[in-house]
């Protein structure tokens, strides 16, 4: 009963890994992978001089770092706040509503965003209602706003969902800790600082490592929906670049080389962050 | 000492009020924009063009929905979405369970090798282009099966099910064996019924992923007849954007802005099935996440 599974994994994961060799070849759609001529590192040399690729790297890093800086700790704070609520309808309501956006696909959310951010959309209605603007404009057509739009929409979508893991961890904290703290006169802030946060630390650092190692793997779905000709200078990310070069323009070898280079850098990032957090956590590793 | 406790109580009260206010604001930030889309989908095209329907439909109309439902290609896409969701989720959970059942047997020869073989798939892969070439050489381009077959197995779900299967009492299995049951009977008659919560979790989450998936269609399907709803919406959105839908000049034309209403109606129709199974899903959130966390 295991063998069909093994065969499946061989075909759908291991054969594509082998397919990576085309990064070192000159592969065209009529070739077979084995039949294509070797070109060594030529594809990788082109990458370094490719200004569109460099632009995509800057966008990917910019958006991912902003997501990390602005978005990483919001779920932690939210989770603690939800945890501190009394059990009851309000707590349930907050949880139900905050998880919901996670289940909307980027296509759906992208469609909604195009409506919110359009000239006559919700965003401009609110801004003009507050007297902040006179005339509405389409925010998605302005390249300079794209990074912020991408980051904030991602936070909007995933912040609530991000609390689940923390809430699950906190549900395992022994309530007697809090009772003891209360008797000693500790207020909520002290309780959070001295009891809740230390409990969450391992899972927070694990999440941080996974996030950092994913810095270069920015969301393809999101980019494909929100990108347009006006904002593409700021919205093109590595994944969408690979997609365009490979599947739209048929430059398979070059696109594979880009993808392979990026995965290697991601693995290095993972190793670095793991080492750093290991040092911070007194030698206790979170992943390896 | 007494004074200190009094101060603490007061501080905690401030904390609680602040907490509720902030969380209330947070939920409003999520609800209001979604509500705005719902309201807009029921608004007339002129109201949408002038941007006057914010929280309540202006010039209430069902026209947008009528237009969507009148389009036979939407119905077709809906059918494809349902088919790939149901069939995809069921084959996924069954196949994962089968592999997990086999791997959960400690006496399995080569078990260590198989699990390493599986774990590697979680961390490494060929990436987008080699994967595309594989799908192409398998002849799955422009075939409905591209939605089902490549998604049948995820080793992550296998691990979750393996943990569940280990908790099934060994005595049950032994007594079945004495009664002459083979592995297949034990798997389908004992293990599957006993692991319903885990199977339901995986089926529901995989179903949502299938319903929301559009990359598969975007990468591998060019035949419009095989488009799922998500891809349909993507097309509508991209078309409207490239047409310069939101140019100030075009925003006034009824044709352009009515297409905005149709877009929003399609979006709402696509989201409704998710909202219907949402209460079901919610029951499994925490449990499912806990199982996932154990693995980490």
Coordinates of C-alpha atoms in Angstrom, one line a residue, chain A residues 74 78 81-82 85 89-101 116 122 155-156 159-161 163, chain B residues 18-36 55 278 282:
Chain A
X74 CA 0.7 41.4 14.7
X78 CA -3.6 39.6 18.5
X81 CA -5.3 39.8 23.2
X82 CA -7.8 37.1 22.1
X85 CA -10.8 37.8 26.4
X89 CA -19.8 35.1 22.3
X90 CA -17.5 38.1 21.7
X91 CA -14.4 35.9 21.8
X92 CA -16.0 33.5 19.4
X93 CA -17.1 36.3 17.1
X94 CA -13.6 37.8 17.0
X95 CA -12.0 34.5 16.2
X96 CA -14.6 33.5 13.5
X97 CA -14.2 36.8 11.7
X98 CA -10.5 37.1 11.9
X99 CA -9.9 33.6 10.4
X100 CA -12.3 34.3 7.5
X101 CA -10.0 36.2 5.1
X116 CA -11.8 49.0 -3.0
X122 CA -14.3 52.3 -0.7
X155 CA -1.5 41.3 6.7
X156 CA -5.3 41.8 6.4
X159 CA -3.1 38.1 10.6
X160 CA -6.1 36.4 12.1
X161 CA -5.1 33.0 10.8
X163 CA -3.0 33.6 15.7
Chain B
X18 CA -8.7 48.6 25.8
X19 CA -8.4 45.0 24.7
X20 CA -12.1 44.8 23.7
X21 CA -12.0 48.2 21.9
X22 CA -8.9 47.2 19.8
X23 CA -10.3 43.8 18.9
X24 CA -13.6 45.4 17.9
X25 CA -11.8 47.7 15.6
X26 CA -9.9 44.8 14.2
X27 CA -13.0 42.9 13.3
X28 CA -14.6 46.0 11.8
X29 CA -11.5 46.4 9.5
X30 CA -12.2 42.9 8.2
X31 CA -16.0 43.0 8.0
X32 CA -16.6 46.5 6.6
X33 CA -14.6 46.1 3.3
X34 CA -16.2 42.7 2.7
X35 CA -19.6 44.1 3.4
X36 CA -18.9 46.9 1.0
X55 CA -22.6 50.5 3.4
X278 CA -17.0 27.6 7.0
X282 CA -14.0 25.9 12.1

